[in-house]
PDB file of C-alpha atoms in Angstrom:
ATOM      1  CA  UNK A   1     105.518  55.229 100.560  1.00 60.00           C
ATOM      2  CA  UNK A   2     106.582  58.675 101.324  1.00 90.00           C
ATOM      3  CA  UNK A   3     105.938  60.725 104.720  1.00 97.00           C
ATOM      4  CA  UNK A   4     103.266  62.923 105.206  1.00 98.00           C
ATOM      5  CA  UNK A   5     103.969  66.218 106.527  1.00 98.00           C
ATOM      6  CA  UNK A   6     100.781  68.066 108.111  1.00 98.00           C
ATOM      7  CA  UNK A   7     101.201  71.609 109.546  1.00 98.00           C
ATOM      8  CA  UNK A   8      97.885  71.949 111.637  1.00 97.00           C
ATOM      9  CA  UNK A   9      96.468  75.752 113.057  1.00 97.00           C
ATOM     10  CA  UNK A  10      97.236  77.648 110.056  1.00 98.00           C
ATOM     11  CA  UNK A  11      94.870  80.957 110.045  1.00 98.00           C
ATOM     12  CA  UNK A  12      97.015  83.373 107.932  1.00 98.00           C
ATOM     13  CA  UNK A  13      97.749  83.703 103.989  1.00 98.00           C
ATOM     14  CA  UNK A  14     101.153  84.105 105.342  1.00 98.00           C
ATOM     15  CA  UNK A  15     101.966  81.242 106.845  1.00 98.00           C
ATOM     16  CA  UNK A  16      99.436  78.885 105.020  1.00 98.00           C
ATOM     17  CA  UNK A  17     101.695  79.848 102.057  1.00 98.00           C
ATOM     18  CA  UNK A  18     104.783  79.031 103.906  1.00 98.00           C
ATOM     19  CA  UNK A  19     103.424  75.656 104.849  1.00 98.00           C
ATOM     20  CA  UNK A  20     102.449  75.187 101.035  1.00 98.00           C
ATOM     21  CA  UNK A  21     105.698  76.190  99.347  1.00 98.00           C
ATOM     22  CA  UNK A  22     107.828  73.896 102.196  1.00 97.00           C
ATOM     23  CA  UNK A  23     106.374  71.265 100.918  1.00 97.00           C
ATOM     24  CA  UNK A  24     103.892  70.688 103.645  1.00 98.00           C
ATOM     25  CA  UNK A  25     101.247  67.417 102.256  1.00 98.00           C
ATOM     26  CA  UNK A  26      98.594  68.316 104.660  1.00 98.00           C
ATOM     27  CA  UNK A  27      97.160  71.729 105.765  1.00 98.00           C
ATOM     28  CA  UNK A  28      94.886  71.806 108.768  1.00 98.00           C
ATOM     29  CA  UNK A  29      92.330  74.581 109.736  1.00 98.00           C
ATOM     30  CA  UNK A  30      90.896  74.626 113.435  1.00 98.00           C
ATOM     31  CA  UNK A  31      86.981  74.877 113.918  1.00 98.00           C
ATOM     32  CA  UNK A  32      86.824  75.355 117.891  1.00 96.00           C
ATOM     33  CA  UNK A  33      86.403  78.332 119.440  1.00 95.00           C
ATOM     34  CA  UNK A  34      88.077  77.976 122.847  1.00 93.00           C
ATOM     35  CA  UNK A  35      91.276  77.377 120.620  1.00 94.00           C
ATOM     36  CA  UNK A  36      94.125  80.379 119.700  1.00 94.00           C
ATOM     37  CA  UNK A  37      94.093  78.382 116.062  1.00 96.00           C
ATOM     38  CA  UNK A  38      90.242  78.745 115.457  1.00 97.00           C
ATOM     39  CA  UNK A  39      89.469  80.342 111.911  1.00 98.00           C
ATOM     40  CA  UNK A  40      86.075  81.800 111.383  1.00 98.00           C
ATOM     41  CA  UNK A  41      84.056  80.526 108.152  1.00 98.00           C
ATOM     42  CA  UNK A  42      85.142  83.663 106.086  1.00 98.00           C
ATOM     43  CA  UNK A  43      88.742  83.026 106.816  1.00 98.00           C
ATOM     44  CA  UNK A  44      88.278  79.183 106.569  1.00 98.00           C
ATOM     45  CA  UNK A  45      86.781  79.914 102.969  1.00 98.00           C
ATOM     46  CA  UNK A  46      89.774  82.202 101.532  1.00 98.00           C
ATOM     47  CA  UNK A  47      92.512  79.803 102.956  1.00 98.00           C
ATOM     48  CA  UNK A  48      90.653  76.805 101.331  1.00 98.00           C
ATOM     49  CA  UNK A  49      90.841  78.407  98.132  1.00 98.00           C
ATOM     50  CA  UNK A  50      94.596  79.483  98.731  1.00 98.00           C
ATOM     51  CA  UNK A  51      95.046  75.485  99.471  1.00 98.00           C
ATOM     52  CA  UNK A  52      93.100  73.882  97.091  1.00 97.00           C
ATOM     53  CA  UNK A  53      94.805  71.536  94.764  1.00 97.00           C
ATOM     54  CA  UNK A  54      98.204  72.364  96.471  1.00 98.00           C
ATOM     55  CA  UNK A  55      97.954  70.077  99.959  1.00 98.00           C
ATOM     56  CA  UNK A  56      95.289  67.746 101.298  1.00 98.00           C
ATOM     57  CA  UNK A  57      92.774  70.436 103.370  1.00 98.00           C
ATOM     58  CA  UNK A  58      91.880  68.980 106.727  1.00 98.00           C
ATOM     59  CA  UNK A  59      89.123  70.554 108.944  1.00 98.00           C
ATOM     60  CA  UNK A  60      89.645  69.787 112.739  1.00 98.00           C
ATOM     61  CA  UNK A  61      86.847  70.221 114.779  1.00 98.00           C
ATOM     62  CA  UNK A  62      86.342  68.867 118.732  1.00 97.00           C
ATOM     63  CA  UNK A  63      82.592  67.032 119.429  1.00 97.00           C
ATOM     64  CA  UNK A  64      81.173  69.612 117.033  1.00 98.00           C
ATOM     65  CA  UNK A  65      77.271  68.949 116.062  1.00 98.00           C
ATOM     66  CA  UNK A  66      75.971  68.098 112.459  1.00 98.00           C
ATOM     67  CA  UNK A  67      75.494  71.827 111.971  1.00 98.00           C
ATOM     68  CA  UNK A  68      78.984  73.210 112.859  1.00 98.00           C
ATOM     69  CA  UNK A  69      80.297  69.916 110.592  1.00 98.00           C
ATOM     70  CA  UNK A  70      78.385  71.244 107.848  1.00 98.00           C
ATOM     71  CA  UNK A  71      79.386  75.055 107.849  1.00 98.00           C
ATOM     72  CA  UNK A  72      82.908  74.031 108.086  1.00 98.00           C
ATOM     73  CA  UNK A  73      82.647  71.884 105.209  1.00 98.00           C
ATOM     74  CA  UNK A  74      80.457  74.224 103.085  1.00 98.00           C
ATOM     75  CA  UNK A  75      83.472  76.865 103.706  1.00 98.00           C
ATOM     76  CA  UNK A  76      86.761  74.801 103.685  1.00 98.00           C
ATOM     77  CA  UNK A  77      85.491  72.208 101.086  1.00 98.00           C
ATOM     78  CA  UNK A  78      88.329  69.784 102.767  1.00 98.00           C
ATOM     79  CA  UNK A  79      89.749  66.875 101.857  1.00 98.00           C
ATOM     80  CA  UNK A  80      89.561  65.274 105.051  1.00 98.00           C
ATOM     81  CA  UNK A  81      87.474  65.871 108.379  1.00 98.00           C
ATOM     82  CA  UNK A  82      89.595  65.615 111.951  1.00 98.00           C
ATOM     83  CA  UNK A  83      87.894  64.779 114.800  1.00 98.00           C
ATOM     84  CA  UNK A  84      89.544  65.561 117.629  1.00 95.00           C
ATOM     85  CA  UNK A  85      87.259  64.834 120.725  1.00 94.00           C
ATOM     86  CA  UNK A  86      85.699  62.541 122.236  1.00 94.00           C
ATOM     87  CA  UNK A  87      83.627  61.211 119.362  1.00 97.00           C
ATOM     88  CA  UNK A  88      82.682  57.627 120.043  1.00 97.00           C
ATOM     89  CA  UNK A  89      83.017  54.905 117.632  1.00 98.00           C
ATOM     90  CA  UNK A  90      79.249  55.326 116.330  1.00 98.00           C
ATOM     91  CA  UNK A  91      79.794  59.202 116.040  1.00 98.00           C
ATOM     92  CA  UNK A  92      82.561  58.944 114.370  1.00 98.00           C
ATOM     93  CA  UNK A  93      80.799  56.244 111.711  1.00 98.00           C
ATOM     94  CA  UNK A  94      77.900  58.106 111.138  1.00 98.00           C
ATOM     95  CA  UNK A  95      79.818  61.550 110.487  1.00 98.00           C
ATOM     96  CA  UNK A  96      81.645  59.632 108.022  1.00 98.00           C
ATOM     97  CA  UNK A  97      78.252  58.247 106.396  1.00 97.00           C
ATOM     98  CA  UNK A  98      76.712  61.625 106.801  1.00 98.00           C
ATOM     99  CA  UNK A  99      79.257  63.987 105.007  1.00 98.00           C
ATOM    100  CA  UNK A 100      80.680  60.969 103.023  1.00 98.00           C
ATOM    101  CA  UNK A 101      84.414  62.659 103.587  1.00 98.00           C
ATOM    102  CA  UNK A 102      87.606  60.432 104.721  1.00 98.00           C
ATOM    103  CA  UNK A 103      87.793  60.880 108.479  1.00 98.00           C
ATOM    104  CA  UNK A 104      90.806  61.188 110.631  1.00 98.00           C
ATOM    105  CA  UNK A 105      90.479  60.221 114.379  1.00 98.00           C
ATOM    106  CA  UNK A 106      92.921  61.785 116.966  1.00 96.00           C
ATOM    107  CA  UNK A 107      93.585  59.352 119.885  1.00 95.00           C
ATOM    108  CA  UNK A 108      94.853  60.730 123.524  1.00 92.00           C
ATOM    109  CA  UNK A 109      97.418  58.914 124.582  1.00 91.00           C
ATOM    110  CA  UNK A 110      99.265  58.388 127.935  1.00 89.00           C
ATOM    111  CA  UNK A 111      99.309  54.843 128.719  1.00 90.00           C
ATOM    112  CA  UNK A 112      99.108  51.564 126.856  1.00 90.00           C
ATOM    113  CA  UNK A 113      95.538  50.938 128.174  1.00 90.00           C
ATOM    114  CA  UNK A 114      94.222  53.944 125.552  1.00 88.00           C
ATOM    115  CA  UNK A 115      95.002  51.731 122.573  1.00 93.00           C
ATOM    116  CA  UNK A 116      92.323  49.305 123.260  1.00 92.00           C
ATOM    117  CA  UNK A 117      90.235  51.412 121.582  1.00 93.00           C
ATOM    118  CA  UNK A 118      92.242  51.875 118.700  1.00 95.00           C
ATOM    119  CA  UNK A 119      90.338  48.723 116.879  1.00 95.00           C
ATOM    120  CA  UNK A 120      86.889  49.980 117.447  1.00 96.00           C
ATOM    121  CA  UNK A 121      87.980  53.099 115.982  1.00 97.00           C
ATOM    122  CA  UNK A 122      90.374  51.544 112.971  1.00 96.00           C
ATOM    123  CA  UNK A 123      86.921  49.943 111.587  1.00 96.00           C
ATOM    124  CA  UNK A 124      85.665  53.049 111.156  1.00 97.00           C
ATOM    125  CA  UNK A 125      87.803  55.360 110.018  1.00 96.00           C
ATOM    126  CA  UNK A 126      90.691  56.307 107.214  1.00 98.00           C
ATOM    127  CA  UNK A 127      93.552  57.227 109.299  1.00 97.00           C
ATOM    128  CA  UNK A 128      94.505  57.549 113.140  1.00 98.00           C
ATOM    129  CA  UNK A 129      96.378  60.423 114.939  1.00 97.00           C
ATOM    130  CA  UNK A 130      98.501  59.823 117.967  1.00 96.00           C
ATOM    131  CA  UNK A 131      98.166  62.949 120.103  1.00 94.00           C
ATOM    132  CA  UNK A 132      99.572  63.590 123.902  1.00 90.00           C
ATOM    133  CA  UNK A 133      96.797  63.256 126.589  1.00 83.00           C
ATOM    134  CA  UNK A 134      95.797  67.040 127.557  1.00 73.00           C
ATOM    135  CA  UNK A 135      95.825  67.549 131.441  1.00 61.00           C
ATOM    136  CA  UNK A 136      92.517  67.057 132.910  1.00 61.00           C
ATOM    137  CA  UNK A 137      92.024  71.107 133.658  1.00 59.00           C
ATOM    138  CA  UNK A 138      92.899  72.057 129.584  1.00 55.00           C
ATOM    139  CA  UNK A 139      90.590  74.007 127.881  1.00 52.00           C
ATOM    140  CA  UNK A 140      91.504  71.812 124.574  1.00 51.00           C
ATOM    141  CA  UNK A 141      92.568  68.626 123.646  1.00 54.00           C
ATOM    142  CA  UNK A 142      95.250  69.228 121.471  1.00 50.00           C
ATOM    143  CA  UNK A 143      98.019  72.070 120.663  1.00 50.00           C
ATOM    144  CA  UNK A 144      99.307  71.979 124.011  1.00 57.00           C
ATOM    145  CA  UNK A 145     103.155  71.270 123.321  1.00 62.00           C
ATOM    146  CA  UNK A 146     102.842  68.029 125.406  1.00 74.00           C
ATOM    147  CA  UNK A 147     104.760  64.656 124.258  1.00 87.00           C
ATOM    148  CA  UNK A 148     103.581  61.358 124.652  1.00 92.00           C
ATOM    149  CA  UNK A 149     106.008  58.308 125.065  1.00 93.00           C
ATOM    150  CA  UNK A 150     106.306  57.152 121.629  1.00 95.00           C
ATOM    151  CA  UNK A 151     107.603  53.826 122.868  1.00 95.00           C
ATOM    152  CA  UNK A 152     104.032  53.013 123.569  1.00 94.00           C
ATOM    153  CA  UNK A 153     103.396  52.498 119.542  1.00 95.00           C
ATOM    154  CA  UNK A 154     106.502  50.543 119.290  1.00 91.00           C
ATOM    155  CA  UNK A 155     105.803  47.471 116.888  1.00 87.00           C
ATOM    156  CA  UNK A 156     101.781  48.782 116.539  1.00 90.00           C
ATOM    157  CA  UNK A 157     100.671  46.100 114.293  1.00 85.00           C
ATOM    158  CA  UNK A 158      97.994  48.585 112.311  1.00 90.00           C
ATOM    159  CA  UNK A 159      97.022  48.070 108.836  1.00 89.00           C
ATOM    160  CA  UNK A 160      95.396  51.781 108.743  1.00 94.00           C
ATOM    161  CA  UNK A 161      97.830  54.936 108.082  1.00 95.00           C
ATOM    162  CA  UNK A 162      98.764  56.684 111.397  1.00 97.00           C
ATOM    163  CA  UNK A 163     100.455  59.780 112.405  1.00 97.00           C
ATOM    164  CA  UNK A 164     102.000  61.209 115.501  1.00 97.00           C
ATOM    165  CA  UNK A 165     101.541  64.577 116.888  1.00 95.00           C
ATOM    166  CA  UNK A 166     102.214  66.399 120.496  1.00 92.00           C
ATOM    167  CA  UNK A 167     105.213  68.327 121.376  1.00 92.00           C
ATOM    168  CA  UNK A 168     106.987  67.697 118.136  1.00 95.00           C
ATOM    169  CA  UNK A 169     109.601  70.073 116.597  1.00 96.00           C
ATOM    170  CA  UNK A 170     112.456  70.310 114.388  1.00 97.00           C
ATOM    171  CA  UNK A 171     114.643  69.026 117.027  1.00 96.00           C
ATOM    172  CA  UNK A 172     113.098  66.011 117.974  1.00 96.00           C
ATOM    173  CA  UNK A 173     110.753  64.645 114.951  1.00 97.00           C
ATOM    174  CA  UNK A 174     113.593  62.146 113.711  1.00 96.00           C
ATOM    175  CA  UNK A 175     113.819  60.497 117.102  1.00 96.00           C
ATOM    176  CA  UNK A 176     109.936  60.406 117.137  1.00 96.00           C
ATOM    177  CA  UNK A 177     109.730  58.853 113.665  1.00 96.00           C
ATOM    178  CA  UNK A 178     112.300  56.398 114.373  1.00 95.00           C
ATOM    179  CA  UNK A 179     110.534  55.007 117.552  1.00 94.00           C
ATOM    180  CA  UNK A 180     107.187  54.852 116.352  1.00 95.00           C
ATOM    181  CA  UNK A 181     107.624  54.305 112.086  1.00 94.00           C
ATOM    182  CA  UNK A 182     104.699  56.615 111.744  1.00 96.00           C
ATOM    183  CA  UNK A 183     103.716  57.449 108.304  1.00 96.00           C
ATOM    184  CA  UNK A 184     102.969  60.859 108.816  1.00 97.00           C
ATOM    185  CA  UNK A 185     103.785  64.051 111.683  1.00 98.00           C
ATOM    186  CA  UNK A 186     101.429  66.275 112.615  1.00 97.00           C
ATOM    187  CA  UNK A 187     102.578  69.684 114.003  1.00 97.00           C
ATOM    188  CA  UNK A 188     100.770  72.902 115.459  1.00 95.00           C
ATOM    189  CA  UNK A 189     102.466  74.543 118.713  1.00 93.00           C
ATOM    190  CA  UNK A 190     105.955  73.447 117.415  1.00 94.00           C
ATOM    191  CA  UNK A 191     106.327  76.006 114.768  1.00 97.00           C
ATOM    192  CA  UNK A 192     104.619  78.981 116.478  1.00 96.00           C
ATOM    193  CA  UNK A 193     106.568  82.082 118.156  1.00 95.00           C
ATOM    194  CA  UNK A 194     103.302  82.039 120.639  1.00 94.00           C
ATOM    195  CA  UNK A 195      99.839  80.532 121.233  1.00 92.00           C
ATOM    196  CA  UNK A 196      98.273  80.462 117.615  1.00 94.00           C
ATOM    197  CA  UNK A 197     101.001  82.858 116.319  1.00 96.00           C
ATOM    198  CA  UNK A 198     102.827  80.365 113.250  1.00 97.00           C
ATOM    199  CA  UNK A 199     106.369  81.200 112.576  1.00 98.00           C
ATOM    200  CA  UNK A 200     107.275  80.605 108.843  1.00 98.00           C
ATOM    201  CA  UNK A 201     110.911  80.212 109.607  1.00 98.00           C
ATOM    202  CA  UNK A 202     109.901  77.538 112.004  1.00 98.00           C
ATOM    203  CA  UNK A 203     107.639  75.862 109.505  1.00 98.00           C
ATOM    204  CA  UNK A 204     110.043  75.567 106.694  1.00 98.00           C
ATOM    205  CA  UNK A 205     112.648  74.056 109.023  1.00 98.00           C
ATOM    206  CA  UNK A 206     110.271  71.449 110.569  1.00 98.00           C
ATOM    207  CA  UNK A 207     109.432  70.134 107.179  1.00 98.00           C
ATOM    208  CA  UNK A 208     113.179  70.317 106.221  1.00 97.00           C
ATOM    209  CA  UNK A 209     113.762  68.312 109.453  1.00 97.00           C
ATOM    210  CA  UNK A 210     110.788  65.745 108.759  1.00 97.00           C
ATOM    211  CA  UNK A 211     112.174  65.061 105.215  1.00 96.00           C
ATOM    212  CA  UNK A 212     115.672  64.812 106.302  1.00 95.00           C
ATOM    213  CA  UNK A 213     114.310  61.512 107.882  1.00 91.00           C
ATOM    214  CA  UNK A 214     113.270  59.952 104.648  1.00 78.00           C
ATOM    215  CA  UNK A 215     116.496  60.217 103.433  1.00 67.00           C
ATOM    216  CA  UNK A 216     117.780  58.383 106.202  1.00 57.00           C
ATOM    217  CA  UNK A 217     115.812  55.383 105.749  1.00 51.00           C
ATOM    218  CA  UNK A 218     115.437  55.233 101.470  1.00 43.00           C
TER     219      UNK A 218
END
């Protein structure tokens, strides 16, 4: 199974095009106002049309209510929902049932103790995304450029597809994949020149670096 590369937090036609032409499998759009990567519904609608049929569209939300989820789904027409907040197992199950879309749940990892929640989420969602835990004073749960200890995922026996994120760059993605054996990688701040400002050259370089790891394992 080939590696899935996701570029998240896209907000302009130019950077989205860099991800699409560069060969990203998934493109993520953030619906969370505190984030510098937040997109309005109008922008999401335009970018969604641009990406349609070219990559899997991901709508990222953080503890959103049903009305906000409905608005983002109506605008983007996503293929999958990414829940990046403190959504409970029951909430994840309800969202999947209500909106009829696959769900990817982000789990913040700092110690092995966080993995205790994994079986519950794995039973109700379609994909798991492991991310670094945000500092207590952070205004958002992800996109902070922090790396977690990838060794926590070594030997992970998870039947569900999983991805890793958090502080990834073109320079360290091979090491992250070597340790975790993840089926996918997700990057946001690691392809930015400033918070929320994606760099097309960095996007292309990351995708190339991630793809190079596939060549080493085939």
